[in-house]
Amino acid sequence: MKKFHIHTFGCQMNMHDSEKIAGVFTEAGYCETNGIDDADVIVLNTCSIREKAEQKFFSELGRLARAKKKNPDLKIAVAGCIARQRGKDLFRRFPYVDFVFGPNNIDNLQTWAKGGNFKTAIEDNPVYYTQKLPVKRAGRVRAWVSIMYGCDNFCAYCVVPYTRGRERSRPAEDIYDEIKTIADEGFREITLLGQNVNSYGRKLPGECDFPELLRRIHDIDGIERIRFVTSHPRDFSEKLIKAMRDLPKVCEHLHLPLQSGSDRILHLMNRGYTYEDYKNKIDNLRNSINDIAITTDIIVGFPGETEDDFKQTVTALTEIGFDGIFAFKYSRRPGTKALDLPGHVDEKVKSQRLSMVLELQESITYSRNKSLEGKVYEVLVEGESATDGDRLTGRTRTNKIVNFYGEQGLTGSLVDVKILEAKQHSLYGELAQSRG
Ligand code: 5AD
Ligand code: SF4
């Protein structure tokens, strides 16, 4: 039996794409291996959101030259966003690559895996959103479900609209059927995936909108928790807040990327909202849903960002008090509008701003986590903790990681856990009672 190995870079979207890639190979009669030494096919599923992610991929691909020399029959495939953007160029620098396919061309992998004689599949695939690919899911408790592909927002810094193409929503019926299958397989939690889930259905005539989609899938038995990423603040509506409030399975967590606290920078970024708009939505959300956890993405050092603009981001972080943030230094991306903006910020200044933001957030996250000590929360058990082997690990509805002692058999069940100690990135607790 032939063996495949997948190395995934980047976001949840990519991790889920890798599950589809694994599904295709499994269907074609391959089995998965964790190592590269015994693999017959290695797939690098790439990310180009920032330069650093690209560099990681290029050094990994460089290393694979040796593996190919040792085993000339080894096939190397490059998938994902870099594949789509660089296409045939990759063969010039890395002649030992066998196949290059984009995020919307996983269907072509089906033919290639069975011995197809072609080297690239990166063209736009306008029917990708209707295709049903096999999926080999990594976990047994939580599952990802794509509800839409691509993005039409063209934020000035972002490469995604160029690598994943135009926004296309999957038919609600297909999404419903997939979740039903997932539920029958025993999964308890789903995360709906899209670059901008709030605009779900906008371009599908007669299709429901996102809040309505949530309502429809809410009745699927077996699924206990529903999450979704990513929301765009501009399209985050009152109607969605109501759906989140009224639907018990929708978890009390929202990831809402702010990017900057300065209206001038938000405008240059083409984000379509002001800090005040954003703050009002957060206030509304917090008034409607008790104890909701809110996380965000921040970019520091966007072209033209002055000390004063940066201070406004710091103020925003202090005022809002996020549960957690992902913060990044602005990174130049080929083909994006921000490349041509004046006032690119010095790398050193970007690093300083990033450290300041991370340090500030560390204390905010810690004090928010600390306030949970002594309270009891529902936790969905995911299995043994990867970092803390003796303990089980799971998440609260607010997406906080909790580690605690308990029987392996609890995996997949909802339990009540009392929080004993808060750490920066996780919580430690003890089992209060099992609810099955
Ligand atoms: N530079 C830095 N961060 C970026 N992101 C997207 N593009 C860039 C870039 N060019 C960040 C944004 C986005 C997250 C997924 O990645 O904050 O929300
Ligand atoms: Fe990129 Fe903006 Fe689309 Fe998000 S909404 S994927 S940041 S262009």
Coordinates of C-alpha atoms and ligand atoms in Angstrom, one line a residue:
M1 CA 0.0 0.0 0.0
K2 CA 1.4 3.4 -0.9
K3 CA 1.8 6.0 1.8
F4 CA 1.2 9.7 1.9
H5 CA 2.4 12.4 4.3
I6 CA 1.0 15.9 4.5
H7 CA 2.8 18.9 6.1
T8 CA 0.4 21.8 6.7
F9 CA 1.3 25.4 7.1
G10 CA -1.0 28.2 8.2
C11 CA -4.7 28.6 9.2
Q12 CA -7.6 26.4 10.0
M13 CA -8.8 26.7 6.4
N14 CA -5.5 25.0 5.4
M15 CA -5.8 22.4 8.1
H16 CA -9.2 21.5 6.8
D17 CA -8.0 21.4 3.2
S18 CA -5.4 19.0 4.3
E19 CA -8.2 16.8 5.7
K20 CA -9.7 16.8 2.2
I21 CA -6.3 16.0 0.6
A22 CA -6.0 13.1 3.1
G23 CA -9.5 12.1 2.1
V24 CA -8.6 12.0 -1.6
F25 CA -5.5 9.9 -1.0
T26 CA -7.3 7.5 1.3
E27 CA -10.1 7.0 -1.2
A28 CA -7.4 6.3 -3.9
G29 CA -6.0 3.5 -1.7
Y30 CA -3.1 5.2 0.1
C31 CA -2.5 5.2 3.9
E32 CA -1.2 8.1 6.0
T33 CA 2.3 8.1 7.5
N34 CA 3.7 10.6 10.0
G35 CA 7.3 10.4 8.8
I36 CA 8.8 11.6 5.5
D37 CA 11.2 8.6 5.3
D38 CA 8.7 6.0 4.5
A39 CA 6.4 8.2 2.4
D40 CA 5.7 7.6 -1.3
V41 CA 4.1 11.0 -1.7
I42 CA 4.7 14.1 0.4
V43 CA 2.3 17.1 0.2
L44 CA 3.3 20.5 1.4
N45 CA 0.1 22.4 2.0
T46 CA 1.4 26.0 1.9
C47 CA 0.4 29.4 3.3
S48 CA 1.3 32.8 1.9
I49 CA -0.5 35.1 4.4
R50 CA 2.9 36.5 5.6
E51 CA 6.5 36.3 4.4
K52 CA 7.5 34.2 7.4
A53 CA 5.0 31.4 6.5
E54 CA 6.4 31.4 3.0
Q55 CA 10.0 31.2 4.2
K56 CA 9.1 28.2 6.4
F57 CA 7.7 26.4 3.4
F58 CA 10.7 27.2 1.2
S59 CA 13.2 25.9 3.7
E60 CA 11.1 22.7 4.1
L61 CA 10.9 22.2 0.4
G62 CA 14.7 22.8 0.2
R63 CA 15.2 20.0 2.7
L64 CA 13.1 17.6 0.7
A65 CA 15.7 17.7 -2.1
R66 CA 17.7 15.2 -0.1
A67 CA 14.7 12.9 0.5
K68 CA 14.1 12.9 -3.3
K69 CA 17.8 12.0 -4.0
K70 CA 17.6 9.1 -1.5
N71 CA 14.4 7.9 -3.1
P72 CA 13.9 9.0 -6.7
D73 CA 10.5 7.4 -6.8
L74 CA 9.2 9.8 -4.1
K75 CA 6.6 12.2 -5.4
I76 CA 6.5 15.7 -4.0
A77 CA 3.4 17.9 -4.4
V78 CA 2.9 21.5 -3.4
A79 CA -0.6 22.6 -2.5
G80 CA -2.3 25.7 -1.1
C81 CA -1.9 29.4 -1.5
I82 CA 1.8 29.5 -2.6
A83 CA 1.0 26.9 -5.2
R84 CA -1.8 29.0 -6.6
Q85 CA 0.3 32.2 -6.6
R86 CA 3.6 30.9 -7.9
G87 CA 2.3 28.1 -10.1
K88 CA 4.8 26.9 -12.7
D89 CA 7.6 29.1 -11.3
L90 CA 8.0 26.6 -8.5
F91 CA 9.4 24.0 -11.0
R92 CA 12.1 26.4 -12.1
R93 CA 13.5 26.7 -8.6
F94 CA 12.6 23.3 -7.5
P95 CA 12.7 20.9 -10.5
Y96 CA 12.1 17.9 -8.2
V97 CA 8.6 19.0 -7.5
D98 CA 6.1 16.7 -9.2
F99 CA 2.7 18.3 -8.8
V100 CA 1.5 21.8 -8.0
F101 CA -2.2 22.4 -7.1
G102 CA -4.2 25.3 -5.7
P103 CA -6.7 25.4 -2.8
N104 CA -9.6 25.1 -5.2
N105 CA -8.2 22.3 -7.2
I106 CA -8.2 19.4 -4.7
D107 CA -10.6 17.6 -7.1
N108 CA -7.7 17.4 -9.7
L109 CA -5.7 15.6 -7.0
Q110 CA -8.2 12.7 -7.3
T111 CA -7.0 12.1 -10.9
W112 CA -3.3 12.8 -10.1
A113 CA -3.3 10.4 -7.1
K114 CA -4.4 7.6 -9.4
G115 CA -1.5 8.2 -11.8
G116 CA -2.7 11.2 -13.7
N117 CA -0.1 12.6 -16.1
F118 CA -0.1 16.3 -15.5
K119 CA 2.0 18.7 -13.4
T120 CA -0.2 21.7 -12.4
A121 CA -3.8 22.4 -11.4
I122 CA -4.0 26.0 -10.3
E123 CA -6.6 27.6 -12.6
D124 CA -9.8 29.1 -11.2
N125 CA -12.3 26.4 -10.5
P126 CA -15.7 28.2 -10.4
V127 CA -17.6 25.0 -9.4
Y128 CA -15.4 24.1 -6.4
Y129 CA -18.1 25.3 -4.0
T130 CA -20.5 22.6 -5.3
Q131 CA -18.0 19.7 -5.2
K132 CA -18.2 17.1 -2.5
L133 CA -14.7 15.8 -1.7
P134 CA -13.9 12.9 0.7
V135 CA -12.6 14.1 4.1
K136 CA -10.3 12.3 6.4
R137 CA -10.8 14.2 9.7
A138 CA -7.9 14.6 12.1
G139 CA -10.0 14.4 15.3
R140 CA -13.0 12.5 16.6
V141 CA -14.7 15.2 18.6
R142 CA -14.5 18.5 16.8
A143 CA -14.9 18.9 13.0
W144 CA -14.5 21.7 10.5
V145 CA -17.1 22.4 7.8
S146 CA -16.4 24.8 5.0
I147 CA -19.4 27.0 4.3
M148 CA -17.8 29.3 1.7
Y149 CA -14.6 29.7 -0.2
G150 CA -12.6 32.8 -1.2
C151 CA -13.0 36.4 -0.3
D152 CA -14.2 39.6 -2.1
N153 CA -13.0 42.1 0.5
F154 CA -9.6 43.0 -0.8
C155 CA -8.2 44.3 2.4
A156 CA -5.1 46.3 1.3
Y157 CA -2.6 44.0 3.0
C158 CA -4.2 40.6 2.3
V159 CA -3.2 38.1 -0.3
V160 CA -6.2 35.8 0.2
P161 CA -8.5 37.1 -2.5
Y162 CA -5.7 36.4 -5.0
T163 CA -4.9 32.9 -3.7
R164 CA -8.4 31.6 -2.8
G165 CA -10.3 33.5 -5.5
R166 CA -13.7 35.1 -5.4
E167 CA -16.2 34.5 -2.5
R168 CA -18.5 31.6 -3.2
S169 CA -21.0 30.1 -0.7
R170 CA -21.8 26.4 -0.6
P171 CA -25.5 25.5 -0.9
A172 CA -27.1 25.3 2.6
E173 CA -28.4 21.8 1.8
D174 CA -24.9 20.5 1.1
I175 CA -23.7 22.0 4.4
Y176 CA -26.6 20.5 6.3
D177 CA -26.0 17.1 4.8
E178 CA -22.3 17.2 5.7
I179 CA -23.0 18.1 9.3
K180 CA -25.6 15.4 9.6
T181 CA -23.0 12.8 8.5
I182 CA -20.5 14.3 10.9
A183 CA -23.0 14.0 13.7
D184 CA -23.7 10.4 12.8
E185 CA -20.0 9.7 13.0
G186 CA -20.0 10.8 16.6
F187 CA -18.6 14.3 16.4
R188 CA -20.0 16.8 19.0
E189 CA -18.7 20.2 17.9
I190 CA -18.5 21.9 14.5
T191 CA -16.6 25.0 13.4
L192 CA -18.1 26.6 10.3
L193 CA -15.3 28.0 8.1
G194 CA -15.2 30.9 5.7
Q195 CA -13.1 34.0 5.2
N196 CA -16.1 36.2 5.9
V197 CA -18.9 34.0 7.2
N198 CA -21.2 37.0 7.8
S199 CA -21.6 37.4 4.1
Y200 CA -22.6 33.8 3.6
G201 CA -25.3 33.4 0.8
R202 CA -24.9 36.9 -0.4
K203 CA -24.1 35.8 -3.9
L204 CA -26.3 32.7 -4.1
P205 CA -29.7 33.7 -5.3
G206 CA -32.5 32.3 -3.1
E207 CA -30.0 31.0 -0.5
C208 CA -30.4 31.8 3.2
D209 CA -28.1 34.3 5.1
F210 CA -25.7 33.3 7.8
P211 CA -28.0 33.7 10.9
E212 CA -30.6 31.6 9.1
L213 CA -28.0 29.0 8.2
L214 CA -27.2 28.8 12.0
R215 CA -30.8 28.3 12.7
R216 CA -31.2 25.5 10.2
I217 CA -28.2 23.4 11.3
H218 CA -29.0 24.0 14.9
D219 CA -31.6 21.1 14.9
I220 CA -29.1 18.4 14.0
D221 CA -29.0 15.9 16.8
G222 CA -25.7 14.9 18.2
I223 CA -23.9 18.2 17.6
E224 CA -23.7 20.0 20.9
R225 CA -21.6 23.0 20.0
I226 CA -21.4 25.3 17.0
R227 CA -18.6 27.8 16.3
F228 CA -17.6 29.8 13.3
V229 CA -14.6 31.7 11.9
T230 CA -14.0 34.3 10.6
S231 CA -16.4 37.2 11.0
H232 CA -15.9 40.6 9.4
P233 CA -16.8 43.5 11.6
R234 CA -18.4 45.4 8.8
D235 CA -20.9 42.6 8.1
F236 CA -21.4 41.6 11.7
S237 CA -25.1 42.2 12.2
E238 CA -27.7 42.7 14.9
K239 CA -29.5 39.7 13.4
L240 CA -26.4 37.5 14.0
I241 CA -26.1 38.7 17.6
K242 CA -29.8 37.7 18.1
A243 CA -29.1 34.2 16.5
M244 CA -26.1 33.7 18.7
R245 CA -28.2 34.7 21.8
D246 CA -31.1 32.5 20.9
L247 CA -29.4 29.4 19.7
P248 CA -28.1 27.4 22.7
K249 CA -25.6 25.4 20.7
V250 CA -23.8 28.5 19.3
C251 CA -20.9 29.0 21.7
E252 CA -20.2 32.2 23.6
H253 CA -17.1 33.1 21.6
L254 CA -16.5 35.5 18.7
H255 CA -13.3 36.0 16.8
L256 CA -13.7 39.5 15.3
P257 CA -10.5 40.8 13.6
L258 CA -10.1 44.5 14.5
Q259 CA -6.6 44.9 12.8
S260 CA -6.1 48.5 14.0
G261 CA -7.5 51.0 16.5
S262 CA -6.9 54.0 14.1
D263 CA -9.6 55.1 11.8
R264 CA -7.1 56.4 9.4
I265 CA -5.3 53.1 9.1
L266 CA -8.6 51.1 9.0
H267 CA -9.5 53.3 6.0
L268 CA -6.1 52.7 4.3
M269 CA -6.6 49.0 5.0
N270 CA -10.0 49.1 3.2
R271 CA -11.7 47.6 6.2
G272 CA -15.0 49.5 5.8
Y273 CA -15.6 50.3 9.5
T274 CA -14.3 52.8 12.1
Y275 CA -13.1 51.9 15.6
E276 CA -16.4 53.4 17.0
D277 CA -18.5 51.1 14.7
Y278 CA -16.4 48.1 16.0
K279 CA -16.7 49.1 19.6
N280 CA -20.5 49.6 19.4
K281 CA -20.9 46.1 18.0
I282 CA -18.8 44.7 20.8
D283 CA -20.9 46.6 23.4
N284 CA -24.1 45.3 21.8
L285 CA -22.7 41.8 21.8
R286 CA -21.6 41.9 25.4
N287 CA -25.0 43.4 26.5
S288 CA -26.8 40.5 24.7
I289 CA -24.6 37.6 25.6
N290 CA -23.3 37.2 29.1
D291 CA -19.6 36.4 29.5
I292 CA -19.0 36.1 25.8
A293 CA -15.3 35.7 25.0
I294 CA -14.0 38.0 22.2
T295 CA -10.7 37.5 20.4
T296 CA -9.1 39.5 17.6
D297 CA -6.3 39.9 15.0
I298 CA -4.1 43.0 15.1
I299 CA -1.6 44.2 12.5
V300 CA 1.2 46.6 13.7
G301 CA 3.3 48.6 11.3
F302 CA 0.9 48.9 8.4
P303 CA 2.3 51.4 5.9
G304 CA 1.8 54.9 7.2
E305 CA 1.2 53.9 10.8
T306 CA 2.4 56.7 13.0
E307 CA 3.2 56.6 16.7
D308 CA -0.2 58.2 17.2
D309 CA -2.0 55.6 15.1
F310 CA -0.3 52.8 17.0
K311 CA -1.3 54.4 20.3
Q312 CA -4.9 54.2 19.2
T313 CA -4.5 50.4 18.8
V314 CA -3.0 50.2 22.3
T315 CA -6.0 52.2 23.6
A316 CA -8.4 49.9 21.8
L317 CA -6.8 46.8 23.3
T318 CA -7.1 48.4 26.8
E319 CA -10.7 49.6 26.3
I320 CA -12.0 46.4 24.9
G321 CA -10.1 43.9 26.9
F322 CA -10.0 40.9 24.5
D323 CA -9.7 37.4 25.8
G324 CA -6.9 36.8 23.4
I325 CA -5.3 38.3 20.3
F326 CA -3.2 37.2 17.3
A327 CA -0.9 40.1 16.6
F328 CA 1.4 40.3 13.5
K329 CA 3.9 42.7 12.0
Y330 CA 2.7 43.9 8.6
S331 CA 4.2 41.8 5.9
R332 CA 4.5 42.9 2.2
R333 CA 2.5 40.6 0.0
P334 CA 2.9 40.5 -3.8
G335 CA 0.0 41.9 -5.7
T336 CA -1.7 43.7 -2.8
K337 CA -2.6 47.4 -2.7
A338 CA -0.6 48.2 0.5
L339 CA 2.7 47.5 -1.3
D340 CA 2.3 50.8 -3.1
L341 CA 1.3 52.9 -0.1
P342 CA 3.9 55.4 1.2
G343 CA 5.5 55.3 4.6
H344 CA 6.5 51.7 5.0
V345 CA 7.5 51.2 8.6
D346 CA 11.0 50.3 9.7
E347 CA 11.3 46.6 10.6
K348 CA 12.7 47.5 14.1
V349 CA 9.8 49.8 14.9
K350 CA 7.4 47.0 13.8
S351 CA 9.1 44.6 16.2
Q352 CA 9.0 47.1 19.1
R353 CA 5.3 47.7 18.5
L354 CA 4.6 44.0 18.3
S355 CA 6.3 43.4 21.6
M356 CA 4.4 46.2 23.2
V357 CA 1.1 44.9 22.0
L358 CA 1.9 41.3 23.0
E359 CA 3.1 42.3 26.5
L360 CA 0.0 44.4 27.1
Q361 CA -2.3 41.6 25.9
E362 CA -0.5 39.1 28.1
S363 CA -1.6 40.9 31.2
I364 CA -5.2 41.4 29.9
T365 CA -5.6 37.7 29.0
Y366 CA -4.1 36.7 32.3
S367 CA -6.4 38.8 34.4
R368 CA -9.4 37.7 32.3
N369 CA -8.4 34.0 32.8
K370 CA -7.7 34.7 36.5
S371 CA -11.3 35.9 37.0
L372 CA -12.5 32.4 36.0
E373 CA -10.8 30.7 39.0
G374 CA -13.2 29.0 41.4
K375 CA -16.0 28.9 38.8
V376 CA -17.4 25.8 37.1
Y377 CA -17.6 25.6 33.3
E378 CA -18.8 23.0 30.8
V379 CA -15.9 21.4 29.0
L380 CA -16.0 19.3 25.9
V381 CA -13.3 16.7 26.4
E382 CA -10.9 16.3 23.4
G383 CA -8.6 13.6 24.8
E384 CA -5.2 13.4 26.4
S385 CA -3.4 16.7 26.7
A386 CA -0.5 16.9 24.2
T387 CA 1.6 19.0 26.5
D388 CA 0.6 17.5 29.8
G389 CA 0.3 13.7 29.1
D390 CA -1.4 12.8 32.4
R391 CA -4.2 15.2 32.1
L392 CA -7.2 15.4 29.8
T393 CA -7.7 18.5 27.7
G394 CA -10.8 20.2 26.4
R395 CA -12.4 23.6 25.9
T396 CA -15.0 25.7 27.5
R397 CA -17.8 27.1 25.4
T398 CA -15.8 30.4 25.4
N399 CA -12.9 28.4 23.7
K400 CA -10.5 28.4 26.6
I401 CA -8.3 25.4 27.0
V402 CA -8.7 23.5 30.2
N403 CA -6.5 20.6 31.5
F404 CA -7.6 18.3 34.3
Y405 CA -7.3 14.8 35.6
G406 CA -9.9 12.3 34.4
E407 CA -10.5 8.9 32.6
Q408 CA -9.6 8.6 28.9
G409 CA -13.2 7.3 28.4
L410 CA -14.5 10.8 28.9
T411 CA -13.2 11.8 25.5
G412 CA -16.1 13.2 23.5
S413 CA -18.3 14.0 26.5
L414 CA -19.4 17.2 28.1
V415 CA -18.2 17.5 31.7
D416 CA -18.3 20.2 34.4
V417 CA -14.9 21.4 35.4
K418 CA -14.0 23.7 38.3
I419 CA -11.2 26.1 37.4
L420 CA -8.4 25.9 40.0
E421 CA -5.6 27.9 38.4
A422 CA -5.3 30.2 35.4
K423 CA -2.2 30.3 33.2
Q424 CA -1.5 32.5 30.3
H425 CA -2.6 30.1 27.6
S426 CA -4.7 27.5 29.5
L427 CA -6.6 26.8 32.6
Y428 CA -6.1 24.0 35.1
G429 CA -9.1 22.5 36.8
E430 CA -10.7 19.5 38.5
L431 CA -13.7 17.4 37.4
A432 CA -16.9 18.7 39.1
Q433 CA -19.3 16.1 37.6
S434 CA -19.8 14.2 34.3
R435 CA -22.9 14.9 32.3
G436 CA -22.4 12.2 29.6
Ligands
5AD1 N1 0.7 41.1 7.1 C1 0.5 40.9 8.4 N2 -0.6 40.3 8.8 C2 -1.5 39.9 7.9 N3 -2.7 39.3 8.0 C3 -3.2 39.1 6.8 N4 -2.4 39.6 5.9 C4 -1.3 40.1 6.6 C5 -0.1 40.8 6.2 N5 0.1 41.0 4.9 C6 -3.3 38.9 9.3 C7 -4.6 39.7 9.6 C8 -5.7 38.6 9.4 C9 -4.9 37.4 9.8 C10 -5.5 36.1 9.4 O1 -3.6 37.5 9.3 O2 -4.6 40.1 10.9 O3 -6.9 38.8 10.1
SF4_2 FE1 -8.0 38.9 3.8 FE2 -9.7 40.9 4.4 FE3 -10.6 38.7 3.1 FE4 -9.9 38.5 5.7 S1 -11.6 39.8 4.9 S2 -9.3 37.1 4.0 S3 -8.2 39.9 5.8 S4 -9.1 40.2 2.3

